[in-house]
Short mmCIF file of N, CA, C and O in Angstrom, two decimals:
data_model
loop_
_atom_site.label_atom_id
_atom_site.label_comp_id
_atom_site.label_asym_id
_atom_site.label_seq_id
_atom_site.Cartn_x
_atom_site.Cartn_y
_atom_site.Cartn_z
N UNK A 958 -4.47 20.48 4.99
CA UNK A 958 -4.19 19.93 3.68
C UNK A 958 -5.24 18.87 3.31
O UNK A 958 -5.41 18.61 2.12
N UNK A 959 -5.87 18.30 4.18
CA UNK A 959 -6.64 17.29 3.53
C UNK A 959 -8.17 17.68 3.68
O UNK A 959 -9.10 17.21 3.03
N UNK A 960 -8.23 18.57 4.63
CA UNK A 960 -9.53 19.10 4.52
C UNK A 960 -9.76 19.45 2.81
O UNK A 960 -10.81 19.15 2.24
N UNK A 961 -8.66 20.09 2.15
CA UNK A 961 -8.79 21.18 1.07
C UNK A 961 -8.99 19.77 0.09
O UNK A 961 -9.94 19.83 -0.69
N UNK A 962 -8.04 18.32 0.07
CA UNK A 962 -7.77 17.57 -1.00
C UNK A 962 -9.53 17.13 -0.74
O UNK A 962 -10.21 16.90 -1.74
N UNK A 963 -10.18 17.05 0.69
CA UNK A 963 -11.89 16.81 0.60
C UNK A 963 -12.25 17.11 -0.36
O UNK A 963 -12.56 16.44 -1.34
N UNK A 964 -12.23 18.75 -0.10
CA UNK A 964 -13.48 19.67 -0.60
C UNK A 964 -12.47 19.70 -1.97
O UNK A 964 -12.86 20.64 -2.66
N UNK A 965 -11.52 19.16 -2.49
CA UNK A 965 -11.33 18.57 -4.09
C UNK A 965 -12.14 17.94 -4.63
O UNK A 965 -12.92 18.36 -5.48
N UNK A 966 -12.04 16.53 -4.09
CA UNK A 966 -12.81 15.37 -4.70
C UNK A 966 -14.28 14.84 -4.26
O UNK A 966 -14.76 13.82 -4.75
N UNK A 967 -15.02 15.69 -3.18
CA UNK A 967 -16.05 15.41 -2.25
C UNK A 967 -17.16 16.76 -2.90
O UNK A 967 -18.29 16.74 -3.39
N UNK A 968 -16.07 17.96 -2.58
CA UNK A 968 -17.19 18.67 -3.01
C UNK A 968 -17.02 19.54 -4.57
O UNK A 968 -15.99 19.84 -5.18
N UNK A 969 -18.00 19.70 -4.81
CA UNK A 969 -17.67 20.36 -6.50
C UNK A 969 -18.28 21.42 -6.74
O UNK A 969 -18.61 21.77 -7.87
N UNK A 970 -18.49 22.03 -5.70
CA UNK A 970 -18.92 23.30 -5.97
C UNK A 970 -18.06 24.77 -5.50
O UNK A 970 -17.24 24.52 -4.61
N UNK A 971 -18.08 25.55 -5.72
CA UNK A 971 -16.61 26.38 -5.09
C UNK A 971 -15.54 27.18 -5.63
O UNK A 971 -15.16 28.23 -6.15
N UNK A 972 -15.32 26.14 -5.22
CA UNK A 972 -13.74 26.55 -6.26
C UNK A 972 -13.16 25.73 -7.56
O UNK A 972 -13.24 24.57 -7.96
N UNK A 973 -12.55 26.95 -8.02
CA UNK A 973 -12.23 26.56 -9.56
C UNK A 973 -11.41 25.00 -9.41
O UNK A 973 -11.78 24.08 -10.13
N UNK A 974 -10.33 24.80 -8.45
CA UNK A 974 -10.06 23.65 -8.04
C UNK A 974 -10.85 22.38 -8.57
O UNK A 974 -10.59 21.52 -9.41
N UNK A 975 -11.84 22.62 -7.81
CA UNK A 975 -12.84 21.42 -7.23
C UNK A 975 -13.63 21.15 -8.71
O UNK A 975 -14.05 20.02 -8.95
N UNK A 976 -13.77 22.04 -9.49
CA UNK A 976 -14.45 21.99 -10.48
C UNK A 976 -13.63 21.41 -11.46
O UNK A 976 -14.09 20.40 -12.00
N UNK A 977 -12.45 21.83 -11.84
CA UNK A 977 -11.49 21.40 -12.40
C UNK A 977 -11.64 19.70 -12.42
O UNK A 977 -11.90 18.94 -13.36
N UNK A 978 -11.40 19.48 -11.22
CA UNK A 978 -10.81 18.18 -10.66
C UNK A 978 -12.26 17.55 -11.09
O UNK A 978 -12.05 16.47 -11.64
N UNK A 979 -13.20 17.75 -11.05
CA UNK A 979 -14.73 16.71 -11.44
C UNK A 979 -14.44 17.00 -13.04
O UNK A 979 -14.36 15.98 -13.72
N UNK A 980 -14.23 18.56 -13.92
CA UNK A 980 -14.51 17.88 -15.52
C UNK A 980 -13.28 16.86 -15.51
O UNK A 980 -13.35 16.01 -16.40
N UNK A 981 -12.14 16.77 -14.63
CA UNK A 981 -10.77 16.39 -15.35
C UNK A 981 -11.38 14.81 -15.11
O UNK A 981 -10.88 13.95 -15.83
N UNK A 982 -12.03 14.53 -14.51
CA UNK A 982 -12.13 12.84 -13.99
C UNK A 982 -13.15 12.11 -15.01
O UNK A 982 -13.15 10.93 -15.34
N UNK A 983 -14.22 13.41 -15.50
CA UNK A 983 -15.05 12.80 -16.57
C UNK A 983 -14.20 12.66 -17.39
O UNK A 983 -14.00 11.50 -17.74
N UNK A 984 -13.42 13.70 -17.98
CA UNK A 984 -12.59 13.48 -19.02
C UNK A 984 -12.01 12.00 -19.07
O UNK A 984 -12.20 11.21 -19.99
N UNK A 985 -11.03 11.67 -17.57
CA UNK A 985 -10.87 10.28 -17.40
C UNK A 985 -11.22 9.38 -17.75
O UNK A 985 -10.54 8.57 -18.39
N UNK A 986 -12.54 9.24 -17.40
CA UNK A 986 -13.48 8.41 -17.35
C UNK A 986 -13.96 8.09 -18.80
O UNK A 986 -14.27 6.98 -19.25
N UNK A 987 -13.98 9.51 -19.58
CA UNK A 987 -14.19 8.87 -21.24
C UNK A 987 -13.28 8.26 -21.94
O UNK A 987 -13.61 7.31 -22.66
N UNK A 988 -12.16 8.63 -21.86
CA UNK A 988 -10.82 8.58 -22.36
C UNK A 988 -10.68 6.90 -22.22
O UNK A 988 -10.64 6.14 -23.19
N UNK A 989 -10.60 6.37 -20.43
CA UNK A 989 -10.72 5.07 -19.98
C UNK A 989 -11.58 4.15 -21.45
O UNK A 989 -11.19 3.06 -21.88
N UNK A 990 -12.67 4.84 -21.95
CA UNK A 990 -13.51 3.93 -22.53
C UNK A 990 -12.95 3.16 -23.60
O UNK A 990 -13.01 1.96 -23.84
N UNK A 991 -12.15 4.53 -24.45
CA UNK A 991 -11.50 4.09 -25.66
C UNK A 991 -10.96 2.77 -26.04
O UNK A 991 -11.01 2.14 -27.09
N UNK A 992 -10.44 2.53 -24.91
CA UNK A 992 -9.69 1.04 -25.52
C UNK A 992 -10.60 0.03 -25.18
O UNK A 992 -10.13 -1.10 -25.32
N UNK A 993 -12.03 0.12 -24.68
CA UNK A 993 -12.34 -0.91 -25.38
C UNK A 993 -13.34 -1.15 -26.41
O UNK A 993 -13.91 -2.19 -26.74
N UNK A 994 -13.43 0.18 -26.88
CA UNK A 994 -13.85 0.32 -28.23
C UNK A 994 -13.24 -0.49 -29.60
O UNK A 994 -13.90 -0.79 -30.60
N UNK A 995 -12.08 -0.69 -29.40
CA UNK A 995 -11.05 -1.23 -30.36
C UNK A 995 -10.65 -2.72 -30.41
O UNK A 995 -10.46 -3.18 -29.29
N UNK A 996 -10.52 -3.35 -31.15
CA UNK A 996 -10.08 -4.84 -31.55
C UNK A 996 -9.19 -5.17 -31.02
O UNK A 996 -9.09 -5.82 -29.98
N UNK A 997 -8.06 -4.56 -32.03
CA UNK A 997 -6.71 -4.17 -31.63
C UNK A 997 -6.27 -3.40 -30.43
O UNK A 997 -7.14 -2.67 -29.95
N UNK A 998 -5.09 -3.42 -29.83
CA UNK A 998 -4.53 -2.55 -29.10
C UNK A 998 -3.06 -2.13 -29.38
O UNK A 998 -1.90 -2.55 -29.42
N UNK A 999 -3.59 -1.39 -29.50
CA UNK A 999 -2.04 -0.38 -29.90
C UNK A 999 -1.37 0.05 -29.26
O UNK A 999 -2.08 0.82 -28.61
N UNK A 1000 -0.02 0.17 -28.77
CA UNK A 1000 0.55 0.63 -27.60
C UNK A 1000 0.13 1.75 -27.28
O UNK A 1000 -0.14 1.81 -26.08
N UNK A 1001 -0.08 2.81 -27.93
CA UNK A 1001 -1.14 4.44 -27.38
C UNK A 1001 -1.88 3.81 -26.48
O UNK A 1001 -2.05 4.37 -25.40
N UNK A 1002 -2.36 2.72 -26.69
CA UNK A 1002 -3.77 2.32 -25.89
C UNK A 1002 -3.73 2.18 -24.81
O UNK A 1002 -4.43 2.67 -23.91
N UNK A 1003 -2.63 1.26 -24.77
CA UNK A 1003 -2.03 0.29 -23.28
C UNK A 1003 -1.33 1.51 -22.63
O UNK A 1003 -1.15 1.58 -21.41
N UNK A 1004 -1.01 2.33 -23.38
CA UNK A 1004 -0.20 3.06 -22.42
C UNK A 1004 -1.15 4.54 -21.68
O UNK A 1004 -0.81 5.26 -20.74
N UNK A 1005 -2.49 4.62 -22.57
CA UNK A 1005 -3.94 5.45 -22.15
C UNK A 1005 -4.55 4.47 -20.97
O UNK A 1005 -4.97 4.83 -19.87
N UNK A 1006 -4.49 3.26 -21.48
CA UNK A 1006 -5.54 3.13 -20.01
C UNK A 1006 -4.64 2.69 -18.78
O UNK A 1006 -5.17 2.34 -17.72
N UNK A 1007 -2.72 2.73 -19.02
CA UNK A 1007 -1.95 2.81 -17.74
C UNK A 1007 -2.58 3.98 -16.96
O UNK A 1007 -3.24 3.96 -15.92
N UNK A 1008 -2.11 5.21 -17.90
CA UNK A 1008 -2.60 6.18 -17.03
C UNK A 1008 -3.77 7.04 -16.59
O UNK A 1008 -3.78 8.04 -15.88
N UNK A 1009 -5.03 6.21 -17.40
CA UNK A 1009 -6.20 5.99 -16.63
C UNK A 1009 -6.02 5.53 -15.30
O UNK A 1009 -5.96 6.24 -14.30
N UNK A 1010 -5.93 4.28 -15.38
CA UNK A 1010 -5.97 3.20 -13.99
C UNK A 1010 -5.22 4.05 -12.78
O UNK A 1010 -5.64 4.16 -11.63
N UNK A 1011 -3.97 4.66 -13.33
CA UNK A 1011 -3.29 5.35 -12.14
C UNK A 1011 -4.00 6.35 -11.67
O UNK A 1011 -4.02 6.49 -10.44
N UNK A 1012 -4.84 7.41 -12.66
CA UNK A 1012 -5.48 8.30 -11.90
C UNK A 1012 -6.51 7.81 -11.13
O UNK A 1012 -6.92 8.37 -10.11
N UNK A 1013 -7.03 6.57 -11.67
CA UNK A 1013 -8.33 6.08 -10.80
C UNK A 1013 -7.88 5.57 -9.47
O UNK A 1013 -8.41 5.84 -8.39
N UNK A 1014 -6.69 4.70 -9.69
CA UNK A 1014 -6.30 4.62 -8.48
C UNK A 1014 -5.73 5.97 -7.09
O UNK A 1014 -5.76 5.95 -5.86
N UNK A 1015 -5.40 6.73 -7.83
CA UNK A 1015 -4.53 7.75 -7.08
C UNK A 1015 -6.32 8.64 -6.59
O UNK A 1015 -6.34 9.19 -5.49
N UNK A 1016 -7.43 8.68 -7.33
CA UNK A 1016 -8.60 9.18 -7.30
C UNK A 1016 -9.11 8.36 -5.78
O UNK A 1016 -9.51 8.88 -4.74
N UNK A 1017 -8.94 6.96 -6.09
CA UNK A 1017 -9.67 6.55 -4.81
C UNK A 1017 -8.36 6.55 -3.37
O UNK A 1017 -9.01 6.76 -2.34
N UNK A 1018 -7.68 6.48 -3.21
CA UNK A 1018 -6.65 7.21 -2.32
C UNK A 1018 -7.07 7.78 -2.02
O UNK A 1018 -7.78 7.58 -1.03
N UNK A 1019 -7.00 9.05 -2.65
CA UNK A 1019 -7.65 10.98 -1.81
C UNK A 1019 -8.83 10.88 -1.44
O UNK A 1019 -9.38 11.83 -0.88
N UNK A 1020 -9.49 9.64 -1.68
CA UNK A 1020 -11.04 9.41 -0.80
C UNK A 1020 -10.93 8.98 0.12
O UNK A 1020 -11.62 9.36 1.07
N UNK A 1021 -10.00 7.97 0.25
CA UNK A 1021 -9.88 7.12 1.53
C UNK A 1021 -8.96 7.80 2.64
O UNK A 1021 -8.86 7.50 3.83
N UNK A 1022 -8.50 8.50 2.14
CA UNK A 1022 -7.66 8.82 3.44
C UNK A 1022 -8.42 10.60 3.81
O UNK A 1022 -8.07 11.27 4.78
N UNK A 1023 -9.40 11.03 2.87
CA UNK A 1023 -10.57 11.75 3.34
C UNK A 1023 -11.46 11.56 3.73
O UNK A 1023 -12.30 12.46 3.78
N UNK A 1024 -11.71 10.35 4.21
CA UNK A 1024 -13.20 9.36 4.82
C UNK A 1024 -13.86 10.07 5.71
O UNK A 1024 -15.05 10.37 5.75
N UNK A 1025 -12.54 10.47 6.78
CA UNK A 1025 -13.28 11.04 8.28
C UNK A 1025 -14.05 12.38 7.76
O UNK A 1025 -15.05 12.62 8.43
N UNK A 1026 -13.84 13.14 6.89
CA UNK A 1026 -14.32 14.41 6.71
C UNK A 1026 -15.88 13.92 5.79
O UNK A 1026 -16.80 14.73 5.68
N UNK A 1027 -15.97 12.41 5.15
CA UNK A 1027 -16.83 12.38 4.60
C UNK A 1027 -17.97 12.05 5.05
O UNK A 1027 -19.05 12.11 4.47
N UNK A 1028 -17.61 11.54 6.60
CA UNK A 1028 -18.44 10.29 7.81
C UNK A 1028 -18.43 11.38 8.64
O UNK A 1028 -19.53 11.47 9.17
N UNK A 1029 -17.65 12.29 9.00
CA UNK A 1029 -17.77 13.80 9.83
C UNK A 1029 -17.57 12.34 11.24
O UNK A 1029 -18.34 12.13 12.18
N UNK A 1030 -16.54 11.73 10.95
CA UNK A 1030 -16.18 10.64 12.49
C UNK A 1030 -14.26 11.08 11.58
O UNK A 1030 -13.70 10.80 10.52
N UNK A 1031 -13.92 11.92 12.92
CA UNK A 1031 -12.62 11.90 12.94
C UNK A 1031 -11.89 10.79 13.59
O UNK A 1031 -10.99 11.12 14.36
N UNK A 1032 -12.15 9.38 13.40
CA UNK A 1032 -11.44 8.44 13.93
C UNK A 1032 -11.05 7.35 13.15
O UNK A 1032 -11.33 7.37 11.95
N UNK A 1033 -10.48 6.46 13.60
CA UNK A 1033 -9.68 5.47 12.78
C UNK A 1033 -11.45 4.32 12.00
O UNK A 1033 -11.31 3.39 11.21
N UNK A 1034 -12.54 4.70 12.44
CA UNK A 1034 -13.76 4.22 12.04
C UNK A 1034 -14.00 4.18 10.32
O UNK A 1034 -14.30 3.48 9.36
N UNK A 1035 -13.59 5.55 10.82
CA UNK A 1035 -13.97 6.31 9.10
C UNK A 1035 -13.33 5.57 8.05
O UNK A 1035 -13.85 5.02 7.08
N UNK A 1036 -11.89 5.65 8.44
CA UNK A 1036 -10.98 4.77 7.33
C UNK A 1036 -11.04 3.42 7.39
O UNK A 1036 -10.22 2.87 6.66
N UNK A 1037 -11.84 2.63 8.10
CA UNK A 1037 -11.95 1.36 7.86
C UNK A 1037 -13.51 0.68 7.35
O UNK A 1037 -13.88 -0.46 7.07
N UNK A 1038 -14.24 2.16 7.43
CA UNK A 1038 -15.73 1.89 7.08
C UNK A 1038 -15.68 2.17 5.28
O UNK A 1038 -16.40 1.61 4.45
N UNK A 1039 -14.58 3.24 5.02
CA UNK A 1039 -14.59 3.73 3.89
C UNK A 1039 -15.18 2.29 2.70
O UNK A 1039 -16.20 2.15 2.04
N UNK A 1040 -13.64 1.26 2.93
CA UNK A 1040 -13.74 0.48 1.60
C UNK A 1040 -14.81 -0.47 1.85
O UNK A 1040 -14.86 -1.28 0.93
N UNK A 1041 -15.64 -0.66 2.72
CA UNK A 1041 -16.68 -1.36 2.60
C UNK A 1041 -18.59 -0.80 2.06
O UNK A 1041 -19.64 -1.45 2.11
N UNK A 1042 -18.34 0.48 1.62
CA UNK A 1042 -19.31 1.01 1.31
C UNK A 1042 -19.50 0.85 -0.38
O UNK A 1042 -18.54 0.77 -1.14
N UNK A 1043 -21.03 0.81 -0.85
CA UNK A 1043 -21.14 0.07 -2.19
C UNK A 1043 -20.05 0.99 -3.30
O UNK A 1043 -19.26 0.61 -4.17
N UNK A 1044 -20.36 2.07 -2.91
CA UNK A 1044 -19.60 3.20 -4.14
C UNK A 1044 -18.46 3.21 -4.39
O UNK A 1044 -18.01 3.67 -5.43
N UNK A 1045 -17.46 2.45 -3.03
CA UNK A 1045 -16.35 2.56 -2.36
C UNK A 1045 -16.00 0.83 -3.55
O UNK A 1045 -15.18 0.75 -4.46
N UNK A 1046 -16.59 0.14 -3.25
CA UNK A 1046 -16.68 -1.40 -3.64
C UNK A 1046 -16.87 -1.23 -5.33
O UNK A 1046 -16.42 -2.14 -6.03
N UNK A 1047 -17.29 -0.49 -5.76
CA UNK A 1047 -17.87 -0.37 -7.24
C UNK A 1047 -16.47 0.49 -7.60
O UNK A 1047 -16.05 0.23 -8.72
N UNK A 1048 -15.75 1.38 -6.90
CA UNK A 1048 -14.91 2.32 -7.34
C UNK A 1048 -13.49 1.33 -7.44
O UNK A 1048 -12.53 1.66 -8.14
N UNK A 1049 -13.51 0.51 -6.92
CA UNK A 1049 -12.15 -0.39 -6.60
C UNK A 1049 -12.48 -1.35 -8.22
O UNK A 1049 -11.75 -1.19 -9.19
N UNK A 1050 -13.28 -1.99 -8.24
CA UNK A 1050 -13.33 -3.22 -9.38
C UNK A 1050 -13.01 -2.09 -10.51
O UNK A 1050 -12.92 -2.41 -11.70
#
């Protein structure tokens, strides 16, 4: 099971899955922008970039607890090297 949630969010080539899951995150990722395009905030807004933030959060999860497959170190290394790496550090703020 987590090999497969990897080759979700790690790799993007493949399967319709994997492909899916990279346009769905750009999509995210634009969507995220909207509100701060705007002055105002409108509850649509607040309630678009709730569930932005959750996918981003729930996005970096399925990385971290896929570390070892990403470090190819099946050990408790992987998951503690994960959140200190720049991409890892840039993906959290």
């Amino acid at each position: 099971m987590r090999k497969r949630i990897y080759q979700m969010v790690h790799v993007y080539e493949g399967s319709l899955l994997s492909v899916a899951y990279k346009y769905f995150m750009i999509v995210i990722i634009a969507v995220s922008l909207i509100p701060l395009t705007t002055k105002e905030e409108p509850a649509f807004l607040s309630i678009t970039e709730g569930f932005c933030l959750l996918f981003f959060v729930v996005d970096y999860i399925l990385r971290w607890i896929t570390a070892d497959y990403k470090f190819a170190n099946h050990s408790w290394v992987a998951f503690a090297r994960y959140p200190f790496r720049i991409i890892s550090i840039i993906d959290m703020l």
